[in-house]
Amino acid sequence: MDAIKIFAPATIANVSCGFDVLGLCLDAVGDEMIISKTAEKGVKISKIVGQNLPLETENNVAGVAVLALLEKYGEVDCGFDIEIYKKIKPGSGIGSSAASSAGAVYGVNKLLGEPFTLSELIPFAMEGERLASGNAHADNVAPALLGGFTLVRSYDPLDVIKLHSPSELYATVIHPKIEIKTADSRAVLKDTVSLKQTVTQLGNLGGLISGLYSEDYNLIGRSLQDVIVEPLRSVLIPNFDKVKEFAKEAGALGGSISGSGPSIFALSKGKETAEKVAIAMAKAYENLDIEFDTYVSKLNPEGNKIID
Ligand code: HSE
């Protein structure tokens, strides 16, 4: 195999009470990438369509992720060319940098004959996140590589677990077209949390994970509460409370900020409800002078995939 075309999925990080640890993979939105072996050694980003992003390998998230992989792999007798067709807007909160980083290492690993497992690719893709936001978080790249819901049990040492995804769970996302940089969104966070907040958050995270395994949609809904990060970040997102309220009224189990925002997500049981939730979320934005997109997506159980 000398070339590969892949779908590099969007992801939702910080799934409510799971700041920096809980992520999920979407199916309905993602980038495309073509990765080819070249006679000339090195890693070249030859084309980026759809967004104005750096082509220099060391300044591109896909480039640095592949360089990290190759450093670990050792001597290779070819180079790699990467074309990126961006559909996910950077700064949207649905894992734009993660899609490129995870997609690139997934593709190069395939072309090398899969020397690394999907889990082993996570640290390489995290280098792309470090370049994008100054923080090598894994809650977008892990679901992009493993699919479904993933939990970062530990960062040091890195320990990522793929969780069970209930079959009828759908995500609805509204993306207001304002940019919130992850670095800025991290800057509003506090270094300390109270014991009371910690107890509430732990209960909800445990409840959410239990709800995923038992496919108890009511428990999932009760557990989708973030008392630590959402209150600090939601002020950056116009009409955040209204979107959440309208989504719940339309039948959503619950929701929160997608990644570091500005996108807001809601989870629902079934596609029909998720579609009603999209209409309700859009209604919460109708009187604002801000353009937005909405997406309804089932969970993507496999993450990156080869297309064509
Ligand atoms: N966990 C990361 C953060 C996700 O909130 O900074 C960024 O998409």
PDB file of C-alpha atoms and ligand atoms in Angstrom:
ATOM      1  CA  MET A   1       0.000   0.000   0.000  1.00  0.00           C
ATOM      2  CA  ASP A   2       1.562   3.322  -1.091  1.00  0.00           C
ATOM      3  CA  ALA A   3      -1.282   5.767  -0.486  1.00  0.00           C
ATOM      4  CA  ILE A   4      -4.333   5.916   1.724  1.00  0.00           C
ATOM      5  CA  LYS A   5      -7.419   8.123   1.903  1.00  0.00           C
ATOM      6  CA  ILE A   6      -9.017   8.438   5.296  1.00  0.00           C
ATOM      7  CA  PHE A   7     -11.950   9.985   7.110  1.00  0.00           C
ATOM      8  CA  ALA A   8     -10.608  11.768  10.197  1.00  0.00           C
ATOM      9  CA  PRO A   9     -13.554  12.245  12.576  1.00  0.00           C
ATOM     10  CA  ALA A  10     -14.585  15.170  14.736  1.00  0.00           C
ATOM     11  CA  THR A  11     -14.765  14.444  18.466  1.00  0.00           C
ATOM     12  CA  ILE A  12     -16.330  15.844  21.616  1.00  0.00           C
ATOM     13  CA  ALA A  13     -13.875  16.243  24.495  1.00  0.00           C
ATOM     14  CA  ASN A  14     -14.677  17.151  28.120  1.00  0.00           C
ATOM     15  CA  VAL A  15     -17.907  15.151  28.029  1.00  0.00           C
ATOM     16  CA  SER A  16     -19.535  17.174  30.829  1.00  0.00           C
ATOM     17  CA  CYS A  17     -18.140  15.924  34.159  1.00  0.00           C
ATOM     18  CA  GLY A  18     -15.132  14.366  32.338  1.00  0.00           C
ATOM     19  CA  PHE A  19     -12.876  17.399  31.840  1.00  0.00           C
ATOM     20  CA  ASP A  20      -9.661  16.368  30.034  1.00  0.00           C
ATOM     21  CA  VAL A  21     -10.547  12.678  30.477  1.00  0.00           C
ATOM     22  CA  LEU A  22     -13.800  11.744  28.736  1.00  0.00           C
ATOM     23  CA  GLY A  23     -14.259  12.029  24.970  1.00  0.00           C
ATOM     24  CA  LEU A  24     -16.457  10.605  22.245  1.00  0.00           C
ATOM     25  CA  CYS A  25     -16.135  10.143  18.508  1.00  0.00           C
ATOM     26  CA  LEU A  26     -18.619  11.582  15.995  1.00  0.00           C
ATOM     27  CA  ASP A  27     -19.607  10.056  12.692  1.00  0.00           C
ATOM     28  CA  ALA A  28     -21.361  12.830  10.794  1.00  0.00           C
ATOM     29  CA  VAL A  29     -18.522  15.328  10.558  1.00  0.00           C
ATOM     30  CA  GLY A  30     -14.826  14.983   9.897  1.00  0.00           C
ATOM     31  CA  ASP A  31     -11.915  15.838   7.613  1.00  0.00           C
ATOM     32  CA  GLU A  32     -10.470  13.820   4.773  1.00  0.00           C
ATOM     33  CA  MET A  33      -6.768  13.178   4.357  1.00  0.00           C
ATOM     34  CA  ILE A  34      -4.675  11.558   1.635  1.00  0.00           C
ATOM     35  CA  ILE A  35      -1.350  10.239   2.842  1.00  0.00           C
ATOM     36  CA  SER A  36       1.203   8.843   0.396  1.00  0.00           C
ATOM     37  CA  LYS A  37       4.656   7.318   0.567  1.00  0.00           C
ATOM     38  CA  THR A  38       7.278   9.322  -1.324  1.00  0.00           C
ATOM     39  CA  ALA A  39      10.752   8.429  -2.595  1.00  0.00           C
ATOM     40  CA  GLU A  40      12.075  11.607  -1.015  1.00  0.00           C
ATOM     41  CA  LYS A  41      12.537  11.198   2.733  1.00  0.00           C
ATOM     42  CA  GLY A  42      10.887  13.471   5.278  1.00  0.00           C
ATOM     43  CA  VAL A  43       7.325  14.566   5.978  1.00  0.00           C
ATOM     44  CA  LYS A  44       5.685  17.074   3.653  1.00  0.00           C
ATOM     45  CA  ILE A  45       2.282  18.730   4.060  1.00  0.00           C
ATOM     46  CA  SER A  46       1.667  19.395   0.373  1.00  0.00           C
ATOM     47  CA  LYS A  47      -1.923  20.656   0.482  1.00  0.00           C
ATOM     48  CA  ILE A  48      -4.494  21.998   2.940  1.00  0.00           C
ATOM     49  CA  VAL A  49      -7.908  22.706   1.454  1.00  0.00           C
ATOM     50  CA  GLY A  50     -10.675  24.527   3.352  1.00  0.00           C
ATOM     51  CA  GLN A  51      -8.646  26.354   5.992  1.00  0.00           C
ATOM     52  CA  ASN A  52      -5.637  28.593   6.147  1.00  0.00           C
ATOM     53  CA  LEU A  53      -3.222  26.557   8.273  1.00  0.00           C
ATOM     54  CA  PRO A  54       0.589  26.261   8.290  1.00  0.00           C
ATOM     55  CA  LEU A  55       2.155  23.968   5.701  1.00  0.00           C
ATOM     56  CA  GLU A  56       5.564  23.793   7.406  1.00  0.00           C
ATOM     57  CA  THR A  57       5.824  20.322   8.926  1.00  0.00           C
ATOM     58  CA  GLU A  58       7.098  21.553  12.322  1.00  0.00           C
ATOM     59  CA  ASN A  59       4.258  24.109  12.568  1.00  0.00           C
ATOM     60  CA  ASN A  60       1.487  21.764  11.488  1.00  0.00           C
ATOM     61  CA  VAL A  61      -0.254  19.486  14.005  1.00  0.00           C
ATOM     62  CA  ALA A  62      -0.329  16.559  11.552  1.00  0.00           C
ATOM     63  CA  GLY A  63       3.344  17.152  10.755  1.00  0.00           C
ATOM     64  CA  VAL A  64       4.565  17.130  14.365  1.00  0.00           C
ATOM     65  CA  ALA A  65       2.446  14.087  15.206  1.00  0.00           C
ATOM     66  CA  VAL A  66       4.011  12.110  12.326  1.00  0.00           C
ATOM     67  CA  LEU A  67       7.504  13.325  13.254  1.00  0.00           C
ATOM     68  CA  ALA A  68       6.923  12.012  16.798  1.00  0.00           C
ATOM     69  CA  LEU A  69       5.838   8.636  15.381  1.00  0.00           C
ATOM     70  CA  LEU A  70       8.860   8.400  13.074  1.00  0.00           C
ATOM     71  CA  GLU A  71      11.256   9.308  15.861  1.00  0.00           C
ATOM     72  CA  LYS A  72      10.000   6.310  17.829  1.00  0.00           C
ATOM     73  CA  TYR A  73       9.856   4.029  14.761  1.00  0.00           C
ATOM     74  CA  GLY A  74      13.432   4.687  13.669  1.00  0.00           C
ATOM     75  CA  GLU A  75      14.958   4.535  10.187  1.00  0.00           C
ATOM     76  CA  VAL A  76      12.423   4.447   7.354  1.00  0.00           C
ATOM     77  CA  ASP A  77      13.339   4.117   3.671  1.00  0.00           C
ATOM     78  CA  CYS A  78      10.716   6.534   2.310  1.00  0.00           C
ATOM     79  CA  GLY A  79       9.050   9.844   3.074  1.00  0.00           C
ATOM     80  CA  PHE A  80       5.399  10.830   3.488  1.00  0.00           C
ATOM     81  CA  ASP A  81       3.191  13.366   1.765  1.00  0.00           C
ATOM     82  CA  ILE A  82       0.033  14.581   3.507  1.00  0.00           C
ATOM     83  CA  GLU A  83      -2.953  16.325   1.924  1.00  0.00           C
ATOM     84  CA  ILE A  84      -5.605  17.626   4.334  1.00  0.00           C
ATOM     85  CA  TYR A  85      -9.155  18.480   3.307  1.00  0.00           C
ATOM     86  CA  LYS A  86     -10.481  20.382   6.322  1.00  0.00           C
ATOM     87  CA  LYS A  87     -14.183  20.255   7.059  1.00  0.00           C
ATOM     88  CA  ILE A  88     -13.782  20.874  10.802  1.00  0.00           C
ATOM     89  CA  LYS A  89     -13.101  24.513  11.563  1.00  0.00           C
ATOM     90  CA  PRO A  90     -10.152  25.171  13.891  1.00  0.00           C
ATOM     91  CA  GLY A  91     -11.327  26.666  17.184  1.00  0.00           C
ATOM     92  CA  SER A  92     -14.798  25.135  16.852  1.00  0.00           C
ATOM     93  CA  GLY A  93     -14.561  22.815  19.860  1.00  0.00           C
ATOM     94  CA  ILE A  94     -15.098  19.566  17.976  1.00  0.00           C
ATOM     95  CA  GLY A  95     -11.506  18.460  17.740  1.00  0.00           C
ATOM     96  CA  SER A  96     -10.123  20.048  14.580  1.00  0.00           C
ATOM     97  CA  SER A  97      -6.459  19.707  15.560  1.00  0.00           C
ATOM     98  CA  ALA A  98      -7.076  16.219  16.962  1.00  0.00           C
ATOM     99  CA  ALA A  99      -8.641  15.060  13.676  1.00  0.00           C
ATOM    100  CA  SER A 100      -5.527  16.110  11.749  1.00  0.00           C
ATOM    101  CA  SER A 101      -3.055  14.758  14.322  1.00  0.00           C
ATOM    102  CA  ALA A 102      -4.827  11.451  14.865  1.00  0.00           C
ATOM    103  CA  GLY A 103      -5.642  11.020  11.159  1.00  0.00           C
ATOM    104  CA  ALA A 104      -2.022  11.589  10.151  1.00  0.00           C
ATOM    105  CA  VAL A 105      -0.530   9.046  12.549  1.00  0.00           C
ATOM    106  CA  TYR A 106      -3.289   6.549  11.736  1.00  0.00           C
ATOM    107  CA  GLY A 107      -2.539   6.859   8.001  1.00  0.00           C
ATOM    108  CA  VAL A 108       1.257   6.711   8.307  1.00  0.00           C
ATOM    109  CA  ASN A 109       1.010   3.723  10.656  1.00  0.00           C
ATOM    110  CA  LYS A 110      -1.109   1.896   8.053  1.00  0.00           C
ATOM    111  CA  LEU A 111       1.428   2.678   5.306  1.00  0.00           C
ATOM    112  CA  LEU A 112       4.230   1.356   7.527  1.00  0.00           C
ATOM    113  CA  GLY A 113       2.395  -1.961   8.006  1.00  0.00           C
ATOM    114  CA  GLU A 114       0.894  -1.112  11.413  1.00  0.00           C
ATOM    115  CA  PRO A 115       3.954  -1.312  13.683  1.00  0.00           C
ATOM    116  CA  PHE A 116       1.955   0.459  16.419  1.00  0.00           C
ATOM    117  CA  THR A 117      -1.423  -0.415  17.947  1.00  0.00           C
ATOM    118  CA  LEU A 118      -4.108   2.282  17.891  1.00  0.00           C
ATOM    119  CA  SER A 119      -3.503   2.942  21.607  1.00  0.00           C
ATOM    120  CA  GLU A 120       0.226   3.315  20.991  1.00  0.00           C
ATOM    121  CA  LEU A 121      -0.531   6.061  18.445  1.00  0.00           C
ATOM    122  CA  ILE A 122      -2.192   8.261  21.092  1.00  0.00           C
ATOM    123  CA  PRO A 123       1.022   9.849  22.496  1.00  0.00           C
ATOM    124  CA  PHE A 124       2.171  10.797  18.973  1.00  0.00           C
ATOM    125  CA  ALA A 125      -1.147  12.466  18.184  1.00  0.00           C
ATOM    126  CA  MET A 126      -0.980  14.271  21.543  1.00  0.00           C
ATOM    127  CA  GLU A 127       2.095  16.109  20.245  1.00  0.00           C
ATOM    128  CA  GLY A 128      -0.201  17.756  17.690  1.00  0.00           C
ATOM    129  CA  GLU A 129      -2.446  18.877  20.559  1.00  0.00           C
ATOM    130  CA  ARG A 130       0.577  20.263  22.398  1.00  0.00           C
ATOM    131  CA  LEU A 131       1.410  22.366  19.333  1.00  0.00           C
ATOM    132  CA  ALA A 132      -2.197  23.532  18.883  1.00  0.00           C
ATOM    133  CA  SER A 133      -3.003  24.515  22.460  1.00  0.00           C
ATOM    134  CA  GLY A 134       0.151  24.283  24.545  1.00  0.00           C
ATOM    135  CA  ASN A 135      -1.358  21.300  26.355  1.00  0.00           C
ATOM    136  CA  ALA A 136      -1.015  17.670  25.271  1.00  0.00           C
ATOM    137  CA  HIS A 137      -4.513  16.595  26.262  1.00  0.00           C
ATOM    138  CA  ALA A 138      -5.778  13.241  24.977  1.00  0.00           C
ATOM    139  CA  ASP A 139      -9.553  13.520  25.248  1.00  0.00           C
ATOM    140  CA  ASN A 140      -9.967  14.316  21.539  1.00  0.00           C
ATOM    141  CA  VAL A 141      -7.199  12.215  19.963  1.00  0.00           C
ATOM    142  CA  ALA A 142      -8.117   9.093  21.973  1.00  0.00           C
ATOM    143  CA  PRO A 143     -11.711   8.846  20.682  1.00  0.00           C
ATOM    144  CA  ALA A 144     -10.528   9.826  17.172  1.00  0.00           C
ATOM    145  CA  LEU A 145      -8.134   6.852  17.206  1.00  0.00           C
ATOM    146  CA  LEU A 146     -10.109   4.289  19.222  1.00  0.00           C
ATOM    147  CA  GLY A 147     -13.694   5.309  18.369  1.00  0.00           C
ATOM    148  CA  GLY A 148     -16.720   5.434  20.694  1.00  0.00           C
ATOM    149  CA  PHE A 149     -16.296   6.796  24.218  1.00  0.00           C
ATOM    150  CA  THR A 150     -12.806   6.880  25.728  1.00  0.00           C
ATOM    151  CA  LEU A 151     -11.553   7.624  29.231  1.00  0.00           C
ATOM    152  CA  VAL A 152      -8.061   8.877  30.020  1.00  0.00           C
ATOM    153  CA  ARG A 153      -7.667   6.989  33.308  1.00  0.00           C
ATOM    154  CA  SER A 154      -4.213   8.517  33.809  1.00  0.00           C
ATOM    155  CA  TYR A 155      -1.920  10.931  31.968  1.00  0.00           C
ATOM    156  CA  ASP A 156       1.267   9.854  33.760  1.00  0.00           C
ATOM    157  CA  PRO A 157       1.673   7.099  32.849  1.00  0.00           C
ATOM    158  CA  LEU A 158      -0.757   7.397  29.950  1.00  0.00           C
ATOM    159  CA  ASP A 159      -3.599   4.902  30.388  1.00  0.00           C
ATOM    160  CA  VAL A 160      -6.569   5.203  28.031  1.00  0.00           C
ATOM    161  CA  ILE A 161      -9.619   2.954  28.212  1.00  0.00           C
ATOM    162  CA  LYS A 162     -12.241   2.490  25.515  1.00  0.00           C
ATOM    163  CA  LEU A 163     -15.653   2.461  27.163  1.00  0.00           C
ATOM    164  CA  HIS A 164     -18.934   0.889  26.118  1.00  0.00           C
ATOM    165  CA  SER A 165     -21.133   3.085  23.893  1.00  0.00           C
ATOM    166  CA  PRO A 166     -24.906   2.614  24.186  1.00  0.00           C
ATOM    167  CA  SER A 167     -26.369   1.706  20.812  1.00  0.00           C
ATOM    168  CA  GLU A 168     -29.106   4.339  20.740  1.00  0.00           C
ATOM    169  CA  LEU A 169     -27.029   7.284  21.920  1.00  0.00           C
ATOM    170  CA  TYR A 170     -26.857  10.244  19.523  1.00  0.00           C
ATOM    171  CA  ALA A 171     -25.024  13.541  19.796  1.00  0.00           C
ATOM    172  CA  THR A 172     -26.328  16.917  18.670  1.00  0.00           C
ATOM    173  CA  VAL A 173     -23.856  19.770  18.309  1.00  0.00           C
ATOM    174  CA  ILE A 174     -24.418  23.458  17.677  1.00  0.00           C
ATOM    175  CA  HIS A 175     -21.348  25.307  16.481  1.00  0.00           C
ATOM    176  CA  PRO A 176     -21.687  29.089  16.806  1.00  0.00           C
ATOM    177  CA  LYS A 177     -19.229  30.584  14.335  1.00  0.00           C
ATOM    178  CA  ILE A 178     -17.130  32.484  16.799  1.00  0.00           C
ATOM    179  CA  GLU A 179     -13.635  31.300  17.587  1.00  0.00           C
ATOM    180  CA  ILE A 180     -12.560  30.364  21.099  1.00  0.00           C
ATOM    181  CA  LYS A 181      -8.949  29.226  21.226  1.00  0.00           C
ATOM    182  CA  THR A 182      -8.318  26.265  23.537  1.00  0.00           C
ATOM    183  CA  ALA A 183      -5.385  28.137  25.093  1.00  0.00           C
ATOM    184  CA  ASP A 184      -7.703  31.088  25.979  1.00  0.00           C
ATOM    185  CA  SER A 185     -10.382  28.733  27.258  1.00  0.00           C
ATOM    186  CA  ARG A 186      -7.826  27.004  29.484  1.00  0.00           C
ATOM    187  CA  ALA A 187      -6.698  30.385  30.813  1.00  0.00           C
ATOM    188  CA  VAL A 188     -10.090  30.999  32.514  1.00  0.00           C
ATOM    189  CA  LEU A 189      -9.774  27.812  34.565  1.00  0.00           C
ATOM    190  CA  LYS A 190      -8.725  27.798  38.209  1.00  0.00           C
ATOM    191  CA  ASP A 191      -5.936  25.646  39.607  1.00  0.00           C
ATOM    192  CA  THR A 192      -7.920  24.575  42.660  1.00  0.00           C
ATOM    193  CA  VAL A 193     -11.387  23.140  43.203  1.00  0.00           C
ATOM    194  CA  SER A 194     -13.265  22.640  46.447  1.00  0.00           C
ATOM    195  CA  LEU A 195     -13.831  19.281  48.090  1.00  0.00           C
ATOM    196  CA  LYS A 196     -17.582  19.753  47.562  1.00  0.00           C
ATOM    197  CA  GLN A 197     -17.130  20.295  43.818  1.00  0.00           C
ATOM    198  CA  THR A 198     -14.833  17.269  43.644  1.00  0.00           C
ATOM    199  CA  VAL A 199     -17.356  15.021  45.394  1.00  0.00           C
ATOM    200  CA  THR A 200     -20.153  16.141  43.060  1.00  0.00           C
ATOM    201  CA  GLN A 201     -17.984  15.709  39.966  1.00  0.00           C
ATOM    202  CA  LEU A 202     -16.736  12.241  40.997  1.00  0.00           C
ATOM    203  CA  GLY A 203     -20.290  11.070  41.630  1.00  0.00           C
ATOM    204  CA  ASN A 204     -21.396  12.283  38.226  1.00  0.00           C
ATOM    205  CA  LEU A 205     -18.420  10.807  36.357  1.00  0.00           C
ATOM    206  CA  GLY A 206     -18.941   7.439  38.018  1.00  0.00           C
ATOM    207  CA  GLY A 207     -22.675   7.644  37.314  1.00  0.00           C
ATOM    208  CA  LEU A 208     -22.095   8.537  33.668  1.00  0.00           C
ATOM    209  CA  ILE A 209     -19.715   5.644  33.073  1.00  0.00           C
ATOM    210  CA  SER A 210     -22.012   3.252  34.871  1.00  0.00           C
ATOM    211  CA  GLY A 211     -24.906   4.565  32.733  1.00  0.00           C
ATOM    212  CA  LEU A 212     -22.924   3.944  29.531  1.00  0.00           C
ATOM    213  CA  TYR A 213     -22.301   0.315  30.469  1.00  0.00           C
ATOM    214  CA  SER A 214     -25.807  -0.412  31.706  1.00  0.00           C
ATOM    215  CA  GLU A 215     -27.331   1.592  28.809  1.00  0.00           C
ATOM    216  CA  ASP A 216     -29.348   3.418  31.443  1.00  0.00           C
ATOM    217  CA  TYR A 217     -30.238   6.600  29.566  1.00  0.00           C
ATOM    218  CA  ASN A 218     -31.893   8.163  32.587  1.00  0.00           C
ATOM    219  CA  LEU A 219     -28.721   7.697  34.651  1.00  0.00           C
ATOM    220  CA  ILE A 220     -26.643   9.133  31.786  1.00  0.00           C
ATOM    221  CA  GLY A 221     -28.911  12.190  31.805  1.00  0.00           C
ATOM    222  CA  ARG A 222     -28.730  12.645  35.592  1.00  0.00           C
ATOM    223  CA  SER A 223     -24.942  12.401  35.443  1.00  0.00           C
ATOM    224  CA  LEU A 224     -24.331  14.933  32.655  1.00  0.00           C
ATOM    225  CA  GLN A 225     -23.448  17.700  35.093  1.00  0.00           C
ATOM    226  CA  ASP A 226     -20.179  19.599  35.302  1.00  0.00           C
ATOM    227  CA  VAL A 227     -19.806  21.809  38.372  1.00  0.00           C
ATOM    228  CA  ILE A 228     -16.117  22.605  37.836  1.00  0.00           C
ATOM    229  CA  VAL A 229     -15.348  23.730  34.284  1.00  0.00           C
ATOM    230  CA  GLU A 230     -18.695  24.572  32.661  1.00  0.00           C
ATOM    231  CA  PRO A 231     -19.509  27.470  35.033  1.00  0.00           C
ATOM    232  CA  LEU A 232     -16.162  29.127  34.233  1.00  0.00           C
ATOM    233  CA  ARG A 233     -16.161  28.592  30.488  1.00  0.00           C
ATOM    234  CA  SER A 234     -19.845  28.924  29.595  1.00  0.00           C
ATOM    235  CA  VAL A 235     -19.719  32.726  30.018  1.00  0.00           C
ATOM    236  CA  LEU A 236     -17.585  32.779  26.839  1.00  0.00           C
ATOM    237  CA  ILE A 237     -20.426  31.260  24.799  1.00  0.00           C
ATOM    238  CA  PRO A 238     -23.452  33.413  23.857  1.00  0.00           C
ATOM    239  CA  ASN A 239     -26.829  31.984  25.015  1.00  0.00           C
ATOM    240  CA  PHE A 240     -25.181  28.880  26.499  1.00  0.00           C
ATOM    241  CA  ASP A 241     -27.815  28.401  29.229  1.00  0.00           C
ATOM    242  CA  LYS A 242     -30.660  28.915  26.765  1.00  0.00           C
ATOM    243  CA  VAL A 243     -29.238  26.295  24.372  1.00  0.00           C
ATOM    244  CA  LYS A 244     -28.980  23.770  27.206  1.00  0.00           C
ATOM    245  CA  GLU A 245     -32.455  24.558  28.474  1.00  0.00           C
ATOM    246  CA  PHE A 246     -34.056  24.310  25.006  1.00  0.00           C
ATOM    247  CA  ALA A 247     -32.189  21.049  24.311  1.00  0.00           C
ATOM    248  CA  LYS A 248     -33.481  19.483  27.530  1.00  0.00           C
ATOM    249  CA  GLU A 249     -37.025  20.687  26.791  1.00  0.00           C
ATOM    250  CA  ALA A 250     -36.765  18.977  23.383  1.00  0.00           C
ATOM    251  CA  GLY A 251     -35.885  15.687  25.055  1.00  0.00           C
ATOM    252  CA  ALA A 252     -32.082  15.703  25.364  1.00  0.00           C
ATOM    253  CA  LEU A 253     -30.616  13.708  28.248  1.00  0.00           C
ATOM    254  CA  GLY A 254     -28.247  16.597  28.957  1.00  0.00           C
ATOM    255  CA  GLY A 255     -25.247  18.365  27.505  1.00  0.00           C
ATOM    256  CA  SER A 256     -22.404  20.774  28.040  1.00  0.00           C
ATOM    257  CA  ILE A 257     -19.602  22.605  26.264  1.00  0.00           C
ATOM    258  CA  SER A 258     -17.985  20.561  23.516  1.00  0.00           C
ATOM    259  CA  GLY A 259     -14.246  20.564  24.135  1.00  0.00           C
ATOM    260  CA  SER A 260     -13.161  24.080  24.955  1.00  0.00           C
ATOM    261  CA  GLY A 261     -16.113  25.605  23.063  1.00  0.00           C
ATOM    262  CA  PRO A 262     -17.765  27.450  21.466  1.00  0.00           C
ATOM    263  CA  SER A 263     -19.662  24.353  20.299  1.00  0.00           C
ATOM    264  CA  ILE A 264     -22.281  22.993  22.677  1.00  0.00           C
ATOM    265  CA  PHE A 265     -23.316  19.335  22.620  1.00  0.00           C
ATOM    266  CA  ALA A 266     -26.312  17.401  23.851  1.00  0.00           C
ATOM    267  CA  LEU A 267     -26.782  13.640  24.073  1.00  0.00           C
ATOM    268  CA  SER A 268     -30.115  12.019  23.293  1.00  0.00           C
ATOM    269  CA  LYS A 269     -31.654   8.589  23.086  1.00  0.00           C
ATOM    270  CA  GLY A 270     -32.467   7.986  19.432  1.00  0.00           C
ATOM    271  CA  LYS A 271     -31.992   9.915  16.212  1.00  0.00           C
ATOM    272  CA  GLU A 272     -35.476  11.416  16.150  1.00  0.00           C
ATOM    273  CA  THR A 273     -34.985  13.123  19.515  1.00  0.00           C
ATOM    274  CA  ALA A 274     -31.454  14.239  18.542  1.00  0.00           C
ATOM    275  CA  GLU A 275     -32.920  15.909  15.440  1.00  0.00           C
ATOM    276  CA  LYS A 276     -35.582  17.699  17.511  1.00  0.00           C
ATOM    277  CA  VAL A 277     -32.797  18.838  19.832  1.00  0.00           C
ATOM    278  CA  ALA A 278     -30.918  20.329  16.861  1.00  0.00           C
ATOM    279  CA  ILE A 279     -33.989  22.413  15.969  1.00  0.00           C
ATOM    280  CA  ALA A 280     -34.374  23.518  19.585  1.00  0.00           C
ATOM    281  CA  MET A 281     -30.708  24.496  19.872  1.00  0.00           C
ATOM    282  CA  ALA A 282     -30.974  26.509  16.658  1.00  0.00           C
ATOM    283  CA  LYS A 283     -34.032  28.297  18.086  1.00  0.00           C
ATOM    284  CA  ALA A 284     -31.923  29.457  21.016  1.00  0.00           C
ATOM    285  CA  TYR A 285     -29.655  31.201  18.520  1.00  0.00           C
ATOM    286  CA  GLU A 286     -32.289  32.671  16.196  1.00  0.00           C
ATOM    287  CA  ASN A 287     -32.245  36.155  17.700  1.00  0.00           C
ATOM    288  CA  LEU A 288     -28.469  36.405  17.822  1.00  0.00           C
ATOM    289  CA  ASP A 289     -26.450  37.865  15.012  1.00  0.00           C
ATOM    290  CA  ILE A 290     -24.146  34.843  14.994  1.00  0.00           C
ATOM    291  CA  GLU A 291     -24.033  32.218  12.276  1.00  0.00           C
ATOM    292  CA  PHE A 292     -24.058  28.617  13.380  1.00  0.00           C
ATOM    293  CA  ASP A 293     -24.066  25.029  12.143  1.00  0.00           C
ATOM    294  CA  THR A 294     -25.808  22.099  13.760  1.00  0.00           C
ATOM    295  CA  TYR A 295     -24.859  18.450  13.477  1.00  0.00           C
ATOM    296  CA  VAL A 296     -26.677  15.297  14.502  1.00  0.00           C
ATOM    297  CA  SER A 297     -24.481  12.244  14.721  1.00  0.00           C
ATOM    298  CA  LYS A 298     -24.553   8.713  15.959  1.00  0.00           C
ATOM    299  CA  LEU A 299     -21.451   7.679  17.819  1.00  0.00           C
ATOM    300  CA  ASN A 300     -18.636   6.478  15.605  1.00  0.00           C
ATOM    301  CA  PRO A 301     -17.485   3.159  17.045  1.00  0.00           C
ATOM    302  CA  GLU A 302     -14.262   2.837  15.040  1.00  0.00           C
ATOM    303  CA  GLY A 303     -12.727   6.333  14.797  1.00  0.00           C
ATOM    304  CA  ASN A 304     -10.569   7.022  11.726  1.00  0.00           C
ATOM    305  CA  LYS A 305     -11.514   4.940   8.722  1.00  0.00           C
ATOM    306  CA  ILE A 306     -10.181   4.215   5.252  1.00  0.00           C
ATOM    307  CA  ILE A 307     -12.466   5.545   2.519  1.00  0.00           C
ATOM    308  CA  ASP A 308     -12.694   5.063  -1.295  1.00  0.00           C
TER     309      ASP A 308
HETATM  310  N1  HSE B   1      -9.791  18.947  27.349  1.00  0.00           N
HETATM  311  C1  HSE B   1      -9.404  19.964  26.415  1.00  0.00           C
HETATM  312  C2  HSE B   1      -9.649  21.345  27.038  1.00  0.00           C
HETATM  313  C3  HSE B   1     -10.198  19.795  25.153  1.00  0.00           C
HETATM  314  O1  HSE B   1     -10.753  21.590  27.478  1.00  0.00           O
HETATM  315  O2  HSE B   1      -8.764  22.154  27.087  1.00  0.00           O
HETATM  316  C4  HSE B   1      -9.934  20.833  24.112  1.00  0.00           C
HETATM  317  O3  HSE B   1     -10.693  20.530  22.962  1.00  0.00           O
END
